[in-house]
Structures are given as C-alpha cells and as structure tokens.
C-alpha cells in the first residue's frame, strides 16, 4: 500500500510547461486551416496597389475622353474655317461682279460716243493734235482705266457668244465663218458683257 501511495505523489517534473500547451500556446492564435495558403493573404502593399490601379484606369479613361473631345472640336474648327473661307471667296467674287455691273451700267451710256469716235477716226476727222483728238484720247483712257475692253476684228473666227452677224456673205475661200467687217465693236468689262460686236461674216459656200 505504501508503494501505491508513493506512486500517486505528484512528480515535480509535471509542473514544467510543455511546448504547445498553456497560455502561450493559446496566445499564438489558431493554426492555419488545412488547404489555406499563407501567401494568399493581402498585404498593405497589395491593397494600396489595387487602389492605385483603379485610379490609373479612371484617369486613362478620362484622358481618352478628353482627347476624343479635343479631336472633335479641332475637326469642327477646321470645318468652320473652310466654310468661312468659301463664303468669303464667294462674297468677294460676287462683290467684284456687282462692281463690274455697276461700272458697265454707267459705261453703256458712253458706248454711242465711243462709236462716234471710231467713225470719226475712220473718216480721218481725228487729226493728231486737234482738240477733238485730245478729247477722244482722254475718253478712251478713262474707259480703259475702268477695265472696258473692246473686241471684234476682221479675220477673227465668228463666235455667236460674242458676235452678232448682221450680214452673211457666202465665200468658197473660207472653211469656217469668219468676220469680214466690224460694224460696231463689242465691249465687255471683266466678265460682264456690255454689248456684242455687230459684224459682217463670210460663210463657207455650199
């Protein structure tokens, strides 16, 4: 019996803390579960990196939208500039035509005077140095300065857009309708026709 009691006596070695037991073991937290990889846990750097990537994507999308808007605005500006340039060109052309028409309306009243000067010159009435010749020279200089051009000459090919044939003379020597005589010269100013030339023409004989 005495031996049995001695066997129940606590062993002083039992007071030692065994590894993995006691409060220290509990403080270390639960052990990783089976199948869980410690490398899958997110770190602070991972979280910050994720936020930065989202912000960068948003900034890229915003930059792309701004670039598209700038391109559209630039194209609209170029289109407006082209339309304005065309409008200005058409306006200037129309303005030039209106100026020519206004000048032509004033000069038309002088055409009979120019015709009289031409007839007087053909008859030898414009003696060089005479007052009449000086007036004729000044008048022709004024109309020339305003851009008035006369046309229609003997030997020119007949053009129904510029010439008015008042007489036709058959002529076997010509192969096309040709001006034989200018009764009244034609006049134009720029692109504005003031009067067609009245002419006598030779036509090919059949």
PDB file of N, CA, C and O in Angstrom, residues 84-156:
ATOM      1  N   UNK A  84     -15.993  79.233 -93.809  1.00  0.00           N
ATOM      2  CA  UNK A  84     -15.825  80.690 -93.819  1.00  0.00           C
ATOM      3  C   UNK A  84     -14.972  81.130 -94.997  1.00  0.00           C
ATOM      4  O   UNK A  84     -15.264  82.158 -95.639  1.00  0.00           O
ATOM      5  N   UNK A  85     -13.909  80.352 -95.305  1.00  0.00           N
ATOM      6  CA  UNK A  85     -13.058  80.696 -96.448  1.00  0.00           C
ATOM      7  C   UNK A  85     -13.853  80.631 -97.750  1.00  0.00           C
ATOM      8  O   UNK A  85     -13.724  81.513 -98.611  1.00  0.00           O
ATOM      9  N   UNK A  86     -14.702  79.604 -97.891  1.00  0.00           N
ATOM     10  CA  UNK A  86     -15.525  79.502 -99.098  1.00  0.00           C
ATOM     11  C   UNK A  86     -16.545  80.635 -99.169  1.00  0.00           C
ATOM     12  O   UNK A  86     -16.789  81.208-100.242  1.00  0.00           O
ATOM     13  N   UNK A  87     -17.134  80.954 -98.032  1.00  0.00           N
ATOM     14  CA  UNK A  87     -18.102  82.051 -98.001  1.00  0.00           C
ATOM     15  C   UNK A  87     -17.433  83.375 -98.359  1.00  0.00           C
ATOM     16  O   UNK A  87     -17.983  84.171 -99.133  1.00  0.00           O
ATOM     17  N   UNK A  88     -16.244  83.588 -97.824  1.00  0.00           N
ATOM     18  CA  UNK A  88     -15.533  84.835 -98.121  1.00  0.00           C
ATOM     19  C   UNK A  88     -15.149  84.912 -99.593  1.00  0.00           C
ATOM     20  O   UNK A  88     -15.270  85.978-100.223  1.00  0.00           O
ATOM     21  N   UNK A  89     -14.709  83.765-100.157  1.00  0.00           N
ATOM     22  CA  UNK A  89     -14.347  83.756-101.574  1.00  0.00           C
ATOM     23  C   UNK A  89     -15.561  84.053-102.446  1.00  0.00           C
ATOM     24  O   UNK A  89     -15.490  84.860-103.379  1.00  0.00           O
ATOM     25  N   UNK A  90     -16.696  83.397-102.136  1.00  0.00           N
ATOM     26  CA  UNK A  90     -17.903  83.640-102.929  1.00  0.00           C
ATOM     27  C   UNK A  90     -18.374  85.083-102.790  1.00  0.00           C
ATOM     28  O   UNK A  90     -18.824  85.704-103.766  1.00  0.00           O
ATOM     29  N   UNK A  91     -18.275  85.634-101.581  1.00  0.00           N
ATOM     30  CA  UNK A  91     -18.687  87.016-101.361  1.00  0.00           C
ATOM     31  C   UNK A  91     -17.817  87.986-102.145  1.00  0.00           C
ATOM     32  O   UNK A  91     -18.320  88.939-102.763  1.00  0.00           O
ATOM     33  N   UNK A  92     -16.502  87.736-102.126  1.00  0.00           N
ATOM     34  CA  UNK A  92     -15.595  88.613-102.870  1.00  0.00           C
ATOM     35  C   UNK A  92     -15.843  88.516-104.368  1.00  0.00           C
ATOM     36  O   UNK A  92     -15.817  89.532-105.082  1.00  0.00           O
ATOM     37  N   UNK A  93     -16.085  87.292-104.859  1.00  0.00           N
ATOM     38  CA  UNK A  93     -16.371  87.138-106.282  1.00  0.00           C
ATOM     39  C   UNK A  93     -17.668  87.844-106.657  1.00  0.00           C
ATOM     40  O   UNK A  93     -17.740  88.528-107.690  1.00  0.00           O
ATOM     41  N   UNK A  94     -18.691  87.680-105.827  1.00  0.00           N
ATOM     42  CA  UNK A  94     -19.968  88.335-106.110  1.00  0.00           C
ATOM     43  C   UNK A  94     -19.821  89.852-106.032  1.00  0.00           C
ATOM     44  O   UNK A  94     -20.422  90.589-106.837  1.00  0.00           O
ATOM     45  N   UNK A  95     -19.028  90.314-105.094  1.00  0.00           N
ATOM     46  CA  UNK A  95     -18.808  91.753-104.959  1.00  0.00           C
ATOM     47  C   UNK A  95     -18.108  92.310-106.199  1.00  0.00           C
ATOM     48  O   UNK A  95     -18.457  93.382-106.707  1.00  0.00           O
ATOM     49  N   UNK A  96     -17.111  91.555-106.700  1.00  0.00           N
ATOM     50  CA  UNK A  96     -16.406  92.001-107.898  1.00  0.00           C
ATOM     51  C   UNK A  96     -17.348  92.064-109.094  1.00  0.00           C
ATOM     52  O   UNK A  96     -17.292  93.007-109.902  1.00  0.00           O
ATOM     53  N   UNK A  97     -18.237  91.073-109.212  1.00  0.00           N
ATOM     54  CA  UNK A  97     -19.199  91.079-110.315  1.00  0.00           C
ATOM     55  C   UNK A  97     -20.156  92.258-110.198  1.00  0.00           C
ATOM     56  O   UNK A  97     -20.479  92.919-111.203  1.00  0.00           O
ATOM     57  N   UNK A  98     -20.600  92.537-108.979  1.00  0.00           N
ATOM     58  CA  UNK A  98     -21.527  93.665-108.791  1.00  0.00           C
ATOM     59  C   UNK A  98     -20.848  94.991-109.128  1.00  0.00           C
ATOM     60  O   UNK A  98     -21.476  95.892-109.705  1.00  0.00           O
ATOM     61  N   UNK A  99     -19.566  95.115-108.779  1.00  0.00           N
ATOM     62  CA  UNK A  99     -18.832  96.335-109.135  1.00  0.00           C
ATOM     63  C   UNK A  99     -18.723  96.471-110.649  1.00  0.00           C
ATOM     64  O   UNK A  99     -18.911  97.555-111.217  1.00  0.00           O
ATOM     65  N   UNK A 100     -18.425  95.347-111.321  1.00  0.00           N
ATOM     66  CA  UNK A 100     -18.326  95.381-112.780  1.00  0.00           C
ATOM     67  C   UNK A 100     -19.670  95.744-113.409  1.00  0.00           C
ATOM     68  O   UNK A 100     -19.729  96.500-114.393  1.00  0.00           O
ATOM     69  N   UNK A 101     -20.748  95.225-112.856  1.00  0.00           N
ATOM     70  CA  UNK A 101     -22.070  95.544-113.399  1.00  0.00           C
ATOM     71  C   UNK A 101     -22.397  97.024-113.203  1.00  0.00           C
ATOM     72  O   UNK A 101     -22.982  97.668-114.091  1.00  0.00           O
ATOM     73  N   UNK A 102     -22.030  97.554-112.042  1.00  0.00           N
ATOM     74  CA  UNK A 102     -22.288  98.973-111.793  1.00  0.00           C
ATOM     75  C   UNK A 102     -21.490  99.840-112.753  1.00  0.00           C
ATOM     76  O   UNK A 102     -22.010 100.823-113.310  1.00  0.00           O
ATOM     77  N   UNK A 103     -20.236  99.481-112.963  1.00  0.00           N
ATOM     78  CA  UNK A 103     -19.425 100.229-113.927  1.00  0.00           C
ATOM     79  C   UNK A 103     -20.004 100.094-115.336  1.00  0.00           C
ATOM     80  O   UNK A 103     -20.067 101.064-116.097  1.00  0.00           O
ATOM     81  N   UNK A 104     -20.421  98.875-115.674  1.00  0.00           N
ATOM     82  CA  UNK A 104     -20.969  98.648-117.003  1.00  0.00           C
ATOM     83  C   UNK A 104     -22.219  99.452-117.265  1.00  0.00           C
ATOM     84  O   UNK A 104     -22.425  99.956-118.383  1.00  0.00           O
ATOM     85  N   UNK A 105     -23.071  99.563-116.219  1.00  0.00           N
ATOM     86  CA  UNK A 105     -24.294 100.335-116.398  1.00  0.00           C
ATOM     87  C   UNK A 105     -23.984 101.792-116.714  1.00  0.00           C
ATOM     88  O   UNK A 105     -24.681 102.431-117.511  1.00  0.00           O
ATOM     89  N   UNK A 106     -22.915 102.313-116.095  1.00  0.00           N
ATOM     90  CA  UNK A 106     -22.536 103.705-116.360  1.00  0.00           C
ATOM     91  C   UNK A 106     -21.883 103.860-117.727  1.00  0.00           C
ATOM     92  O   UNK A 106     -22.107 104.852-118.440  1.00  0.00           O
ATOM     93  N   UNK A 107     -21.081 102.861-118.113  1.00  0.00           N
ATOM     94  CA  UNK A 107     -20.334 102.962-119.368  1.00  0.00           C
ATOM     95  C   UNK A 107     -21.232 102.731-120.580  1.00  0.00           C
ATOM     96  O   UNK A 107     -20.961 103.251-121.674  1.00  0.00           O
ATOM     97  N   UNK A 108     -22.303 101.981-120.406  1.00  0.00           N
ATOM     98  CA  UNK A 108     -23.195 101.730-121.541  1.00  0.00           C
ATOM     99  C   UNK A 108     -23.696 103.026-122.163  1.00  0.00           C
ATOM    100  O   UNK A 108     -23.918 103.105-123.372  1.00  0.00           O
ATOM    101  N   UNK A 109     -23.872 104.027-121.311  1.00  0.00           N
ATOM    102  CA  UNK A 109     -24.340 105.312-121.836  1.00  0.00           C
ATOM    103  C   UNK A 109     -23.291 105.990-122.699  1.00  0.00           C
ATOM    104  O   UNK A 109     -23.620 106.855-123.529  1.00  0.00           O
ATOM    105  N   UNK A 110     -22.019 105.576-122.540  1.00  0.00           N
ATOM    106  CA  UNK A 110     -20.942 106.185-123.325  1.00  0.00           C
ATOM    107  C   UNK A 110     -20.631 105.421-124.609  1.00  0.00           C
ATOM    108  O   UNK A 110     -19.849 105.898-125.431  1.00  0.00           O
ATOM    109  N   UNK A 111     -21.221 104.232-124.775  1.00  0.00           N
ATOM    110  CA  UNK A 111     -20.898 103.432-125.961  1.00  0.00           C
ATOM    111  C   UNK A 111     -21.242 104.152-127.266  1.00  0.00           C
ATOM    112  O   UNK A 111     -20.442 104.089-128.228  1.00  0.00           O
ATOM    113  N   UNK A 112     -22.360 104.840-127.379  1.00  0.00           N
ATOM    114  CA  UNK A 112     -22.615 105.586-128.634  1.00  0.00           C
ATOM    115  C   UNK A 112     -21.561 106.646-128.895  1.00  0.00           C
ATOM    116  O   UNK A 112     -21.206 106.893-130.067  1.00  0.00           O
ATOM    117  N   UNK A 113     -21.033 107.254-127.838  1.00  0.00           N
ATOM    118  CA  UNK A 113     -19.975 108.248-128.025  1.00  0.00           C
ATOM    119  C   UNK A 113     -18.714 107.573-128.549  1.00  0.00           C
ATOM    120  O   UNK A 113     -18.027 108.092-129.461  1.00  0.00           O
ATOM    121  N   UNK A 114     -18.382 106.400-127.994  1.00  0.00           N
ATOM    122  CA  UNK A 114     -17.211 105.666-128.476  1.00  0.00           C
ATOM    123  C   UNK A 114     -17.401 105.257-129.940  1.00  0.00           C
ATOM    124  O   UNK A 114     -16.431 105.266-130.725  1.00  0.00           O
ATOM    125  N   UNK A 115     -18.637 104.889-130.308  1.00  0.00           N
ATOM    126  CA  UNK A 115     -18.908 104.549-131.702  1.00  0.00           C
ATOM    127  C   UNK A 115     -18.675 105.764-132.614  1.00  0.00           C
ATOM    128  O   UNK A 115     -18.096 105.629-133.708  1.00  0.00           O
ATOM    129  N   UNK A 116     -19.108 106.916-132.164  1.00  0.00           N
ATOM    130  CA  UNK A 116     -18.893 108.130-132.969  1.00  0.00           C
ATOM    131  C   UNK A 116     -17.404 108.424-133.125  1.00  0.00           C
ATOM    132  O   UNK A 116     -16.951 108.854-134.206  1.00  0.00           O
ATOM    133  N   UNK A 117     -16.647 108.201-132.087  1.00  0.00           N
ATOM    134  CA  UNK A 117     -15.197 108.420-132.172  1.00  0.00           C
ATOM    135  C   UNK A 117     -14.564 107.462-133.172  1.00  0.00           C
ATOM    136  O   UNK A 117     -13.668 107.837-133.937  1.00  0.00           O
ATOM    137  N   UNK A 118     -15.035 106.209-133.165  1.00  0.00           N
ATOM    138  CA  UNK A 118     -14.490 105.241-134.122  1.00  0.00           C
ATOM    139  C   UNK A 118     -14.831 105.655-135.563  1.00  0.00           C
ATOM    140  O   UNK A 118     -13.966 105.563-136.464  1.00  0.00           O
ATOM    141  N   UNK A 119     -16.036 106.094-135.793  1.00  0.00           N
ATOM    142  CA  UNK A 119     -16.414 106.511-137.144  1.00  0.00           C
ATOM    143  C   UNK A 119     -15.624 107.755-137.576  1.00  0.00           C
ATOM    144  O   UNK A 119     -15.175 107.852-138.739  1.00  0.00           O
ATOM    145  N   UNK A 120     -15.452 108.662-136.634  1.00  0.00           N
ATOM    146  CA  UNK A 120     -14.691 109.871-136.963  1.00  0.00           C
ATOM    147  C   UNK A 120     -13.236 109.528-137.274  1.00  0.00           C
ATOM    148  O   UNK A 120     -12.632 110.107-138.195  1.00  0.00           O
ATOM    149  N   UNK A 121     -12.707 108.567-136.569  1.00  0.00           N
ATOM    150  CA  UNK A 121     -11.323 108.168-136.833  1.00  0.00           C
ATOM    151  C   UNK A 121     -11.199 107.511-138.204  1.00  0.00           C
ATOM    152  O   UNK A 121     -10.220 107.743-138.937  1.00  0.00           O
ATOM    153  N   UNK A 122     -12.183 106.680-138.575  1.00  0.00           N
ATOM    154  CA  UNK A 122     -12.147 106.030-139.879  1.00  0.00           C
ATOM    155  C   UNK A 122     -12.260 107.050-141.014  1.00  0.00           C
ATOM    156  O   UNK A 122     -11.682 106.845-142.088  1.00  0.00           O
ATOM    157  N   UNK A 123     -12.996 108.106-140.777  1.00  0.00           N
ATOM    158  CA  UNK A 123     -13.155 109.138-141.812  1.00  0.00           C
ATOM    159  C   UNK A 123     -12.042 110.182-141.764  1.00  0.00           C
ATOM    160  O   UNK A 123     -12.059 111.142-142.547  1.00  0.00           O
ATOM    161  N   UNK A 124     -11.099 110.023-140.870  1.00  0.00           N
ATOM    162  CA  UNK A 124      -9.990 110.957-140.804  1.00  0.00           C
ATOM    163  C   UNK A 124     -10.317 112.274-140.145  1.00  0.00           C
ATOM    164  O   UNK A 124      -9.638 113.281-140.394  1.00  0.00           O
ATOM    165  N   UNK A 125     -11.351 112.276-139.293  1.00  0.00           N
ATOM    166  CA  UNK A 125     -11.741 113.516-138.627  1.00  0.00           C
ATOM    167  C   UNK A 125     -10.993 113.764-137.313  1.00  0.00           C
ATOM    168  O   UNK A 125     -11.170 114.818-136.698  1.00  0.00           O
ATOM    169  N   UNK A 126     -10.201 112.806-136.885  1.00  0.00           N
ATOM    170  CA  UNK A 126      -9.441 112.960-135.639  1.00  0.00           C
ATOM    171  C   UNK A 126      -7.995 113.317-135.986  1.00  0.00           C
ATOM    172  O   UNK A 126      -7.087 112.488-135.900  1.00  0.00           O
ATOM    173  N   UNK A 127      -7.820 114.523-136.375  1.00  0.00           N
ATOM    174  CA  UNK A 127      -6.467 114.954-136.723  1.00  0.00           C
ATOM    175  C   UNK A 127      -5.600 114.989-135.463  1.00  0.00           C
ATOM    176  O   UNK A 127      -6.031 115.467-134.401  1.00  0.00           O
ATOM    177  N   UNK A 128      -4.380 114.491-135.610  1.00  0.00           N
ATOM    178  CA  UNK A 128      -3.467 114.449-134.469  1.00  0.00           C
ATOM    179  C   UNK A 128      -3.177 115.870-133.992  1.00  0.00           C
ATOM    180  O   UNK A 128      -2.867 116.758-134.786  1.00  0.00           O
ATOM    181  N   UNK A 129      -3.285 116.074-132.695  1.00  0.00           N
ATOM    182  CA  UNK A 129      -3.038 117.378-132.105  1.00  0.00           C
ATOM    183  C   UNK A 129      -4.259 118.266-132.019  1.00  0.00           C
ATOM    184  O   UNK A 129      -4.208 119.336-131.391  1.00  0.00           O
ATOM    185  N   UNK A 130      -5.383 117.838-132.606  1.00  0.00           N
ATOM    186  CA  UNK A 130      -6.599 118.656-132.559  1.00  0.00           C
ATOM    187  C   UNK A 130      -7.294 118.460-131.216  1.00  0.00           C
ATOM    188  O   UNK A 130      -7.050 117.484-130.484  1.00  0.00           O
ATOM    189  N   UNK A 131      -8.173 119.386-130.886  1.00  0.00           N
ATOM    190  CA  UNK A 131      -8.918 119.295-129.630  1.00  0.00           C
ATOM    191  C   UNK A 131      -9.826 118.071-129.619  1.00  0.00           C
ATOM    192  O   UNK A 131      -9.999 117.397-128.595  1.00  0.00           O
ATOM    193  N   UNK A 132     -10.414 117.791-130.798  1.00  0.00           N
ATOM    194  CA  UNK A 132     -11.279 116.624-130.906  1.00  0.00           C
ATOM    195  C   UNK A 132     -10.501 115.338-130.621  1.00  0.00           C
ATOM    196  O   UNK A 132     -10.975 114.445-129.910  1.00  0.00           O
ATOM    197  N   UNK A 133      -9.301 115.218-131.146  1.00  0.00           N
ATOM    198  CA  UNK A 133      -8.461 114.043-130.922  1.00  0.00           C
ATOM    199  C   UNK A 133      -8.055 113.929-129.459  1.00  0.00           C
ATOM    200  O   UNK A 133      -7.973 112.826-128.898  1.00  0.00           O
ATOM    201  N   UNK A 134      -7.784 115.067-128.804  1.00  0.00           N
ATOM    202  CA  UNK A 134      -7.407 115.056-127.389  1.00  0.00           C
ATOM    203  C   UNK A 134      -8.557 114.560-126.519  1.00  0.00           C
ATOM    204  O   UNK A 134      -8.369 113.781-125.571  1.00  0.00           O
ATOM    205  N   UNK A 135      -9.791 114.988-126.854  1.00  0.00           N
ATOM    206  CA  UNK A 135     -10.966 114.533-126.101  1.00  0.00           C
ATOM    207  C   UNK A 135     -11.177 113.039-126.281  1.00  0.00           C
ATOM    208  O   UNK A 135     -11.474 112.314-125.323  1.00  0.00           O
ATOM    209  N   UNK A 136     -11.019 112.577-127.527  1.00  0.00           N
ATOM    210  CA  UNK A 136     -11.185 111.156-127.807  1.00  0.00           C
ATOM    211  C   UNK A 136     -10.161 110.324-127.032  1.00  0.00           C
ATOM    212  O   UNK A 136     -10.479 109.273-126.464  1.00  0.00           O
ATOM    213  N   UNK A 137      -8.940 110.805-126.961  1.00  0.00           N
ATOM    214  CA  UNK A 137      -7.887 110.081-126.251  1.00  0.00           C
ATOM    215  C   UNK A 137      -8.187 110.013-124.756  1.00  0.00           C
ATOM    216  O   UNK A 137      -7.993 108.973-124.116  1.00  0.00           O
ATOM    217  N   UNK A 138      -8.661 111.100-124.186  1.00  0.00           N
ATOM    218  CA  UNK A 138      -8.989 111.114-122.762  1.00  0.00           C
ATOM    219  C   UNK A 138     -10.151 110.176-122.448  1.00  0.00           C
ATOM    220  O   UNK A 138     -10.135 109.440-121.465  1.00  0.00           O
ATOM    221  N   UNK A 139     -11.178 110.189-123.287  1.00  0.00           N
ATOM    222  CA  UNK A 139     -12.334 109.337-123.050  1.00  0.00           C
ATOM    223  C   UNK A 139     -11.958 107.862-123.140  1.00  0.00           C
ATOM    224  O   UNK A 139     -12.381 107.052-122.297  1.00  0.00           O
ATOM    225  N   UNK A 140     -11.183 107.517-124.133  1.00  0.00           N
ATOM    226  CA  UNK A 140     -10.739 106.131-124.260  1.00  0.00           C
ATOM    227  C   UNK A 140      -9.836 105.727-123.094  1.00  0.00           C
ATOM    228  O   UNK A 140      -9.867 104.581-122.623  1.00  0.00           O
ATOM    229  N   UNK A 141      -9.040 106.681-122.594  1.00  0.00           N
ATOM    230  CA  UNK A 141      -8.189 106.372-121.443  1.00  0.00           C
ATOM    231  C   UNK A 141      -9.006 106.102-120.188  1.00  0.00           C
ATOM    232  O   UNK A 141      -8.674 105.199-119.397  1.00  0.00           O
ATOM    233  N   UNK A 142     -10.078 106.859-120.008  1.00  0.00           N
ATOM    234  CA  UNK A 142     -10.930 106.663-118.835  1.00  0.00           C
ATOM    235  C   UNK A 142     -11.610 105.298-118.876  1.00  0.00           C
ATOM    236  O   UNK A 142     -11.626 104.554-117.891  1.00  0.00           O
ATOM    237  N   UNK A 143     -12.196 104.964-120.025  1.00  0.00           N
ATOM    238  CA  UNK A 143     -12.870 103.662-120.131  1.00  0.00           C
ATOM    239  C   UNK A 143     -11.883 102.504-120.010  1.00  0.00           C
ATOM    240  O   UNK A 143     -12.199 101.466-119.403  1.00  0.00           O
ATOM    241  N   UNK A 144     -10.691 102.687-120.564  1.00  0.00           N
ATOM    242  CA  UNK A 144      -9.682 101.637-120.422  1.00  0.00           C
ATOM    243  C   UNK A 144      -9.249 101.469-118.985  1.00  0.00           C
ATOM    244  O   UNK A 144      -9.014 100.341-118.511  1.00  0.00           O
ATOM    245  N   UNK A 145      -9.120 102.576-118.251  1.00  0.00           N
ATOM    246  CA  UNK A 145      -8.743 102.519-116.839  1.00  0.00           C
ATOM    247  C   UNK A 145      -9.807 101.813-116.009  1.00  0.00           C
ATOM    248  O   UNK A 145      -9.503 101.170-114.991  1.00  0.00           O
ATOM    249  N   UNK A 146     -11.048 101.915-116.432  1.00  0.00           N
ATOM    250  CA  UNK A 146     -12.149 101.255-115.719  1.00  0.00           C
ATOM    251  C   UNK A 146     -12.268  99.774-116.090  1.00  0.00           C
ATOM    252  O   UNK A 146     -13.115  99.070-115.529  1.00  0.00           O
ATOM    253  N   UNK A 147     -11.447  99.329-117.001  1.00  0.00           N
ATOM    254  CA  UNK A 147     -11.447  97.912-117.363  1.00  0.00           C
ATOM    255  C   UNK A 147     -12.269  97.564-118.570  1.00  0.00           C
ATOM    256  O   UNK A 147     -12.515  96.376-118.834  1.00  0.00           O
ATOM    257  N   UNK A 148     -12.694  98.544-119.334  1.00  0.00           N
ATOM    258  CA  UNK A 148     -13.501  98.289-120.533  1.00  0.00           C
ATOM    259  C   UNK A 148     -12.592  97.784-121.651  1.00  0.00           C
ATOM    260  O   UNK A 148     -11.529  98.354-121.916  1.00  0.00           O
ATOM    261  N   UNK A 149     -12.996  96.703-122.287  1.00  0.00           N
ATOM    262  CA  UNK A 149     -12.225  96.103-123.381  1.00  0.00           C
ATOM    263  C   UNK A 149     -13.129  95.985-124.604  1.00  0.00           C
ATOM    264  O   UNK A 149     -14.283  95.532-124.495  1.00  0.00           O
ATOM    265  N   UNK A 150     -12.630  96.391-125.737  1.00  0.00           N
ATOM    266  CA  UNK A 150     -13.370  96.225-126.994  1.00  0.00           C
ATOM    267  C   UNK A 150     -12.863  94.979-127.714  1.00  0.00           C
ATOM    268  O   UNK A 150     -11.707  94.584-127.555  1.00  0.00           O
ATOM    269  N   UNK A 151     -13.713  94.356-128.482  1.00  0.00           N
ATOM    270  CA  UNK A 151     -13.314  93.144-129.209  1.00  0.00           C
ATOM    271  C   UNK A 151     -14.085  93.087-130.526  1.00  0.00           C
ATOM    272  O   UNK A 151     -15.086  93.777-130.724  1.00  0.00           O
ATOM    273  N   UNK A 152     -13.599  92.231-131.382  1.00  0.00           N
ATOM    274  CA  UNK A 152     -14.160  92.089-132.728  1.00  0.00           C
ATOM    275  C   UNK A 152     -13.214  92.697-133.743  1.00  0.00           C
ATOM    276  O   UNK A 152     -13.034  93.916-133.771  1.00  0.00           O
ATOM    277  N   UNK A 153     -12.585  91.837-134.552  1.00  0.00           N
ATOM    278  CA  UNK A 153     -11.631  92.317-135.551  1.00  0.00           C
ATOM    279  C   UNK A 153     -11.791  91.501-136.824  1.00  0.00           C
ATOM    280  O   UNK A 153     -12.201  90.328-136.791  1.00  0.00           O
ATOM    281  N   UNK A 154     -11.489  92.134-137.941  1.00  0.00           N
ATOM    282  CA  UNK A 154     -11.576  91.448-139.236  1.00  0.00           C
ATOM    283  C   UNK A 154     -10.610  90.266-139.235  1.00  0.00           C
ATOM    284  O   UNK A 154      -9.452  90.378-138.827  1.00  0.00           O
ATOM    285  N   UNK A 155     -11.117  89.118-139.710  1.00  0.00           N
ATOM    286  CA  UNK A 155     -10.302  87.907-139.759  1.00  0.00           C
ATOM    287  C   UNK A 155     -10.518  86.973-138.582  1.00  0.00           C
ATOM    288  O   UNK A 155     -10.092  85.809-138.628  1.00  0.00           O
ATOM    289  N   UNK A 156     -11.154  87.458-137.516  1.00  0.00           N
ATOM    290  CA  UNK A 156     -11.439  86.586-136.370  1.00  0.00           C
ATOM    291  C   UNK A 156     -12.521  85.572-136.728  1.00  0.00           C
ATOM    292  O   UNK A 156     -13.397  85.825-137.555  1.00  0.00           O
TER     293      UNK A 156
END
